[in-house]
Coordinates of C-alpha atoms in Angstrom, one line a residue:
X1 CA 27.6 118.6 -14.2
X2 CA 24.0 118.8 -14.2
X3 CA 23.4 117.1 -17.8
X4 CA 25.3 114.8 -16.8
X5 CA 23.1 114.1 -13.6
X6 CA 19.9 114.5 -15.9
X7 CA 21.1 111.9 -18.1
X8 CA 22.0 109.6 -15.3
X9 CA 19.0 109.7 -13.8
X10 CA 17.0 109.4 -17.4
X11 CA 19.6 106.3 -17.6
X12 CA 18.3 104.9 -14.4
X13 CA 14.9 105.4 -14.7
X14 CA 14.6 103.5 -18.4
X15 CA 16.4 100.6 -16.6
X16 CA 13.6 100.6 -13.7
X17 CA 11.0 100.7 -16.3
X18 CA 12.7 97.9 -18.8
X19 CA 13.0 95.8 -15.2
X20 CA 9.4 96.3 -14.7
X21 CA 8.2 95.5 -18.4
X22 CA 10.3 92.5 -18.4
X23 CA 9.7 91.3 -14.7
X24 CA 5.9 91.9 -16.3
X25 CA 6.3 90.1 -19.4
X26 CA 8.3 87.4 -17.6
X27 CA 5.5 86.9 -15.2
X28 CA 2.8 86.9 -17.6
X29 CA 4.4 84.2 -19.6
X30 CA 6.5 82.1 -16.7
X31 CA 4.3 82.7 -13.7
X32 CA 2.0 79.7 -12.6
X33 CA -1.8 81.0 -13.8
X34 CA -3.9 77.8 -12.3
X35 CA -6.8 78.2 -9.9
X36 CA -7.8 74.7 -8.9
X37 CA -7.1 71.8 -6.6
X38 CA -7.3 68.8 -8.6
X39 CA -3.7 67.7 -10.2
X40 CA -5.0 68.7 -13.6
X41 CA -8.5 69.4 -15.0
X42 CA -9.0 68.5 -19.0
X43 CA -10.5 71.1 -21.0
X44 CA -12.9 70.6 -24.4
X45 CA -12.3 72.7 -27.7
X46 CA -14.8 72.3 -30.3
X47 CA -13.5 72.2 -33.7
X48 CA -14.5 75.3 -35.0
X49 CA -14.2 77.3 -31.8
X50 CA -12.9 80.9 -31.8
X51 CA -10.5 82.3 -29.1
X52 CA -13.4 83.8 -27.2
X53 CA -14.9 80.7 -26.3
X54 CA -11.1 79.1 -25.4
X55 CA -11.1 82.0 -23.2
X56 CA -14.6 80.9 -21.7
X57 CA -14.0 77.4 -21.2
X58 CA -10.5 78.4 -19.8
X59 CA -11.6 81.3 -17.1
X60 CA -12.6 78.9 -14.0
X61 CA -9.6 77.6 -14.2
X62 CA -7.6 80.7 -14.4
X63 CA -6.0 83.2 -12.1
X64 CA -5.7 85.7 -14.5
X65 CA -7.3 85.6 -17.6
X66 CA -5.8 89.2 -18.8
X67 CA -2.4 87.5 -18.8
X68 CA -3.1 84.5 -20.4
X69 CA -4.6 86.8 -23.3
X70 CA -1.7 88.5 -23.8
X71 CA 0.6 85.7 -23.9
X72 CA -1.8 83.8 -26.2
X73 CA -1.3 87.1 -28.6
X74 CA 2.3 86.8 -28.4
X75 CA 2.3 83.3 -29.6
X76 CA 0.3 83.7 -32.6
X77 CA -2.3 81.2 -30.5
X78 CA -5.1 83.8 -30.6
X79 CA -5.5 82.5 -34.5
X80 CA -4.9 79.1 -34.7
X81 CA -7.3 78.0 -32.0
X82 CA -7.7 74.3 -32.7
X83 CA -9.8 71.6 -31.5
X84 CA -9.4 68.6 -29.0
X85 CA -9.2 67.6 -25.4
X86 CA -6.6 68.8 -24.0
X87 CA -5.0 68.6 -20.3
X88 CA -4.1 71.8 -18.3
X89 CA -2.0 70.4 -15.1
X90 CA -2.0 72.3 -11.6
X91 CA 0.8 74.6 -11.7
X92 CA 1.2 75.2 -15.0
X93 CA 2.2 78.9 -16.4
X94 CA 0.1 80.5 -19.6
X95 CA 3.7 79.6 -21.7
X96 CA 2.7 75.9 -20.6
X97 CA -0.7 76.4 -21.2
X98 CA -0.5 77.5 -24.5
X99 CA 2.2 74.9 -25.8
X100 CA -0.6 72.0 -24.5
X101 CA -3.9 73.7 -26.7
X102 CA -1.8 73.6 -29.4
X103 CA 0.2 70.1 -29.5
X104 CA -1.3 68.2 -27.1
X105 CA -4.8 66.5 -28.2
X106 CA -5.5 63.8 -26.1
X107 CA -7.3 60.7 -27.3
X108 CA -10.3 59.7 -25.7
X109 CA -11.6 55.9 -25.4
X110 CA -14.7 55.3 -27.3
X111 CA -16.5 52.1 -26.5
X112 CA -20.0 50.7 -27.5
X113 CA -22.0 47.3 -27.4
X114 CA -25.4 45.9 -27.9
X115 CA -26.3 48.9 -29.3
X116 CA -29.7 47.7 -31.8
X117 CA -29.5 49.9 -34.3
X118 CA -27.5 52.6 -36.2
X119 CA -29.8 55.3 -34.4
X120 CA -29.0 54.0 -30.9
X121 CA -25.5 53.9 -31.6
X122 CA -25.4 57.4 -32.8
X123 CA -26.6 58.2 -29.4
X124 CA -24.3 56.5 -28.0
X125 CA -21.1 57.6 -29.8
X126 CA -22.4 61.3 -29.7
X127 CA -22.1 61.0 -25.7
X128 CA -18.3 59.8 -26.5
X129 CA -16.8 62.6 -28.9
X130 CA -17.8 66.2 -31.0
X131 CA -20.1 64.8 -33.8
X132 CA -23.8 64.7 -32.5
X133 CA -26.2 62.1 -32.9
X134 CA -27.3 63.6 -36.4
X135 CA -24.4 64.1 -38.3
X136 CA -23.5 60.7 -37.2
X137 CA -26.7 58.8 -38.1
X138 CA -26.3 60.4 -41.7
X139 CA -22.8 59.4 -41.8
X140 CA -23.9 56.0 -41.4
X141 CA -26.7 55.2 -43.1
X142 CA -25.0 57.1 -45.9
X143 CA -26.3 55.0 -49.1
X144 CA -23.3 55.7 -51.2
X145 CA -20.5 54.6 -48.6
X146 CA -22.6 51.4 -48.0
X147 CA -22.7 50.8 -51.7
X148 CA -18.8 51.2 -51.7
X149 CA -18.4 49.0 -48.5
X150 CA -20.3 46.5 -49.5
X151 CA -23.1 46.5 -47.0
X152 CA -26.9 47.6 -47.5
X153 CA -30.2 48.6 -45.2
X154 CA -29.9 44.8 -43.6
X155 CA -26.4 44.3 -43.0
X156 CA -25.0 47.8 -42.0
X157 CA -25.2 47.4 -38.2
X158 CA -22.6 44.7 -38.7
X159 CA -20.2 47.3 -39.7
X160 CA -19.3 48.1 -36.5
X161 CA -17.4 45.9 -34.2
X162 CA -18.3 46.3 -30.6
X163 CA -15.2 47.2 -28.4
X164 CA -12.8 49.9 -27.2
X165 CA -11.2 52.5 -29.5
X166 CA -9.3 55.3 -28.9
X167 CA -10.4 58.7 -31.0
X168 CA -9.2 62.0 -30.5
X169 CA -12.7 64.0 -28.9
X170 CA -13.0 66.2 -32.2
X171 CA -13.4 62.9 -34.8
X172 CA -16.4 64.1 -37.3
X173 CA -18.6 61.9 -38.2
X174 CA -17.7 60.5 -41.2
X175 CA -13.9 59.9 -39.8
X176 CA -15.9 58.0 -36.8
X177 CA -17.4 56.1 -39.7
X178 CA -14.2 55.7 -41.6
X179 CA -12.5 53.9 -39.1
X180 CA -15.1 51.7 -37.7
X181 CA -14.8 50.1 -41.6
X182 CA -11.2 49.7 -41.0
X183 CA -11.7 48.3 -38.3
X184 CA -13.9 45.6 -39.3
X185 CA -11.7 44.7 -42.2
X186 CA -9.1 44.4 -39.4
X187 CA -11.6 42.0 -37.5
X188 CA -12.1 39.9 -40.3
X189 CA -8.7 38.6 -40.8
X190 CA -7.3 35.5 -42.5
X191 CA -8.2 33.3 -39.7
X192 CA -11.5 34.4 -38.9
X193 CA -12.5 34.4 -42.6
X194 CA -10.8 30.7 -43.4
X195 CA -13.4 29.9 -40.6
X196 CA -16.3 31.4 -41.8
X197 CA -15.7 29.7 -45.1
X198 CA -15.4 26.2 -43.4
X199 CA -19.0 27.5 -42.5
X200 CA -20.2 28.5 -45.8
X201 CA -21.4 31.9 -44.7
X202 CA -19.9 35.2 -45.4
X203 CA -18.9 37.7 -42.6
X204 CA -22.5 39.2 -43.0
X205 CA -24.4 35.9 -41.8
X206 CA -21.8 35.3 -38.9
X207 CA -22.7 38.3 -37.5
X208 CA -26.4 38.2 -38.4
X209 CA -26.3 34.1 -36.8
X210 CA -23.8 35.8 -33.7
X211 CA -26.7 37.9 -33.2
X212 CA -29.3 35.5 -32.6
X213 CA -27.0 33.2 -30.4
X214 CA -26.6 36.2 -28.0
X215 CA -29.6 37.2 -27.9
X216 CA -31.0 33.4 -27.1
X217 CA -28.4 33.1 -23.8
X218 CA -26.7 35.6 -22.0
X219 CA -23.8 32.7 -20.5
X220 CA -21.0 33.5 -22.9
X221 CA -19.7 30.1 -22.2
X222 CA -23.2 28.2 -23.4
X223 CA -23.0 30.1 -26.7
X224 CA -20.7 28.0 -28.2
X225 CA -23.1 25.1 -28.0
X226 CA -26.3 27.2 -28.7
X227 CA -24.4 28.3 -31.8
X228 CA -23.8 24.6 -32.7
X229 CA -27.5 24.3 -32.9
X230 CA -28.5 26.6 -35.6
X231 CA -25.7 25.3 -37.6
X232 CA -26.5 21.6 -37.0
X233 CA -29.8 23.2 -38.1
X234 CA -29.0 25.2 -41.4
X235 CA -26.5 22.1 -42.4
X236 CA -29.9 19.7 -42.1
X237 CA -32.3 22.7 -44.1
X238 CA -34.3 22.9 -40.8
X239 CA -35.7 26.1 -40.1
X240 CA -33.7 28.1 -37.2
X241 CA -37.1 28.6 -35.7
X242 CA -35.5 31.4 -33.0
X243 CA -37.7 33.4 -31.0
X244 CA -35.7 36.1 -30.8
X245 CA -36.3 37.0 -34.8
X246 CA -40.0 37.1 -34.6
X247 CA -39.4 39.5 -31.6
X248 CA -37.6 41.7 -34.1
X249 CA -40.3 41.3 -37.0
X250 CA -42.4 42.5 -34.6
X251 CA -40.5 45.5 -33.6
X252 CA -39.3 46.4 -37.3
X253 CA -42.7 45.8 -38.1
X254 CA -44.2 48.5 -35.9
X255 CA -41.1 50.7 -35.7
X256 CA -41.2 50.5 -32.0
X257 CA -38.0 49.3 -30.8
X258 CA -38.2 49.6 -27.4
X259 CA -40.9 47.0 -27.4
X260 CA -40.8 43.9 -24.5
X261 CA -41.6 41.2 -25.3
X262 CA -41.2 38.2 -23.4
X263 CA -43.6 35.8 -24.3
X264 CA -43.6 34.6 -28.7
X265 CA -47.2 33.9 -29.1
X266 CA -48.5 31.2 -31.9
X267 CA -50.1 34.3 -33.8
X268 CA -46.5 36.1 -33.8
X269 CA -45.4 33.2 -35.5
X270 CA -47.0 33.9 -39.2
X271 CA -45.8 37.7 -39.2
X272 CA -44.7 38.0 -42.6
X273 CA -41.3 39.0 -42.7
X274 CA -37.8 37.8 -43.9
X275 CA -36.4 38.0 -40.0
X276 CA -39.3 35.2 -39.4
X277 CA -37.2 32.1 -39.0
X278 CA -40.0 30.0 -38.7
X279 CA -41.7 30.9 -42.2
X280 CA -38.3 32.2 -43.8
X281 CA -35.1 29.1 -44.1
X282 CA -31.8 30.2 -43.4
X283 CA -30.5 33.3 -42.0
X284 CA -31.8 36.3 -41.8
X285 CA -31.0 39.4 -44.1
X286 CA -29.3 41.0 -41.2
X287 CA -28.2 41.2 -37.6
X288 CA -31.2 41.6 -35.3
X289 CA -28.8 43.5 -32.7
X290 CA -25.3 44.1 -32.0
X291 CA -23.4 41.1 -31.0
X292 CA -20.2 41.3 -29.5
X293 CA -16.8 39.9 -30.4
X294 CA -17.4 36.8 -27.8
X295 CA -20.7 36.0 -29.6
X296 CA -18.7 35.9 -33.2
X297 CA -16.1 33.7 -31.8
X298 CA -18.8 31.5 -30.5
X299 CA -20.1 31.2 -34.3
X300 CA -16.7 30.7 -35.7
X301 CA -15.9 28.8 -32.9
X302 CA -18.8 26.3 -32.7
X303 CA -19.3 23.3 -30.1
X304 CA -19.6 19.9 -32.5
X305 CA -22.7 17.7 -31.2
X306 CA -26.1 16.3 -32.5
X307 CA -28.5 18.5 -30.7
X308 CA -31.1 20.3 -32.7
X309 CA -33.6 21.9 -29.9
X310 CA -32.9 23.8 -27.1
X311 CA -35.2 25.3 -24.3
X312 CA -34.5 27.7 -21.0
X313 CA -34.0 25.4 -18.1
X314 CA -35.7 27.0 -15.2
X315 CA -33.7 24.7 -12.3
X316 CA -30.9 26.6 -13.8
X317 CA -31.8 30.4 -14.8
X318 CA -29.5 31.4 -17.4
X319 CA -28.9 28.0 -18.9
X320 CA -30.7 25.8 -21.5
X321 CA -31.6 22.2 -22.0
X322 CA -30.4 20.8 -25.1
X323 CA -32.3 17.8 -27.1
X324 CA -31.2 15.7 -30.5
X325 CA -34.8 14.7 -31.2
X326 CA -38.1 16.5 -30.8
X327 CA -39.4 13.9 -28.6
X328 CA -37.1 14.8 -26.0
X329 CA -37.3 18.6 -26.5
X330 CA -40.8 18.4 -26.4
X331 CA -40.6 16.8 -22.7
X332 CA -38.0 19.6 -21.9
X333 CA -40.5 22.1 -22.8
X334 CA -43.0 20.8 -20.6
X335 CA -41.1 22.5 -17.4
X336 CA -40.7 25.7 -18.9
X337 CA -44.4 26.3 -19.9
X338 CA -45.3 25.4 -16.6
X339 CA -42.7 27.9 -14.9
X340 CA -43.8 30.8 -17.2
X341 CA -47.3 29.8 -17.1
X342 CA -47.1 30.4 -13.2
X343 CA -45.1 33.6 -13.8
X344 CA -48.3 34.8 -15.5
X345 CA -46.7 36.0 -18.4
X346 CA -48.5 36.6 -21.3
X347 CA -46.4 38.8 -23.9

């Protein structure tokens, strides 16, 4: 009789203690382990990041970081840490937790424009996603791809088509690079290539002609017509004559980029350099900045008219005043040396 009450209570007191292990496991593994308000708070994993720094980035949001451990173990997690962004949503229990680090990457929108060089938009991307400014430059001014892709030192900031794009946070650098070719070749489709051949100018000297147009007005609509200009211009063999190329020669020329200038002088005028549109004809050996997808469009899209001269109209900031014959342009110009003559500007 009193084995038998021995083993009863032995009996009883392994179910209390499997209760408790499983009402502990259970807990660890189903119980909410979130410590803040928001409705969910996103959470950074570099790419080669080892479970201790998961466990960093992870602990102000945690209630109980011991827990979330263990059930990491359990799932095999604790080894196949990988990177991303990922979401961790108010409530959620370390079960939940763990499912989203390891399925559940979540693209991030990467967007750039006007960016005027390779350098600056290294910058820029490395604010966006994982590879830093560095590994991205490299990627990009890496002389075998552009062999392969068919651009050079001139051209390669044409590459990249200024927009939108989703990317998962933990894209390297030459990925990043990879697509932005892909990309392009998107851009250029039948259409727009069927246009640029009515032109009889490659991809490369729309975007390098875009680039002056948007840099000469910043009125989207106007560029259209400013756009007609240069062409009316190359079609005649008149140099494009654009200010905003000496400015460049300038800058290239000194390697200071960041450079205002506001005023072309007569002197800057016979800088000897291909971007020099009023010593070199045609256009230049590459895009003096970043122009935007409106600014191609306005290329491939030009306005049809006779004018040949254009100058900033200053009743009308913004805007210019078109001319067909010097004459006239020359009378147009009158008004705007005046106006930045009075604005004492001289550079």
């Amino acid at each position: 009789m009193y084995l038998k009450k021995v083993l009863w209570a032995a009996a009883l007191l392994g179910l209390l203690i499997c209760g408790f292990m499983a009402y502990q496991i259970y807990g660890a593994i189903f119980s909410p382990n979130t410590q803040f308000n928001n409705d969910e708070a996103f959470v950074y994993i570099p790419s080669e990041a080892t479970f201790s720094e998961v466990k960093t980035n992870l602990t102000p949001l945690l209630k109980n970081v011991s827990t979330f451990e263990s059930v990491a173990e359990r799932k095999g997690y604790v080894n196949n840490v990988k990177g991303g962004k990922f979401a961790i949503r108010k409530g959620m229990n370390n079960n939940e937790i763990i499912n989203s680090l390891r399925s559940n990457n979540i693209p991030v929108k990467v967007s750039f424009n006007n960016q005027e060089s390779l350098d600056a938009l290294a910058g820029r991307i490395s604010e966006q996603i994982e590879a830093d400014s560095l590994s991205l430059s490299q990627a990009f001014n890496d002389s075998e791809f552009l062999s392969k892709s068919n651009f050079n030192k001139d051209s390669k900031l044409g590459m990249y088509i200024p927009n939108t794009y989703e990317f998962f946070w933990n894209t390297n650098a030459q990925s990043f690079r990879d697509r932005m070719l892909k990309e392009y070749q998107r851009f250029w489709n039948d259409s727009r290539l069927e246009k640029a051949k009515e032109l009889n100018l490659s991809p490369s000297q729309v975007i390098a002609l875009a680039a002056i147009v948007q840099k000469e007005t910043v009125k989207a609509e106007e560029r259209p017509r400013v756009a007609g200009v240069y062409l009316n211009r190359i079609k005649r063999g008149i140099l494009l004559q654009a200010d905003p190329t000496v400015i460049f020669a300038i800058k290239k020329e000194t390697g200071n980029y960041d450079t205002i200038i506001k005023r072309v002088l007569y002197r800057d005028l016979e800088i000897d350099s291909p971007y020099n549109t009023y010593k070199y004809s045609g256009i230049p050996p590459g895009p003096i900045a970043m122009p935007d997808i409106a600014s191609v469009e306005a290329v491939l899209n030009f306005e049809k008219h006779d004018y040949l001269y254009f100058v900033a109209d200053v009743s009308n900031f913004g805007y210019h005043m078109f001319a067909k014959s010097l004459a006239q342009h020359n009378r147009n110009k009158v008004q705007y040396i005046r106006w930045i003559n009075s604005q004492k500007v001289r550079r």
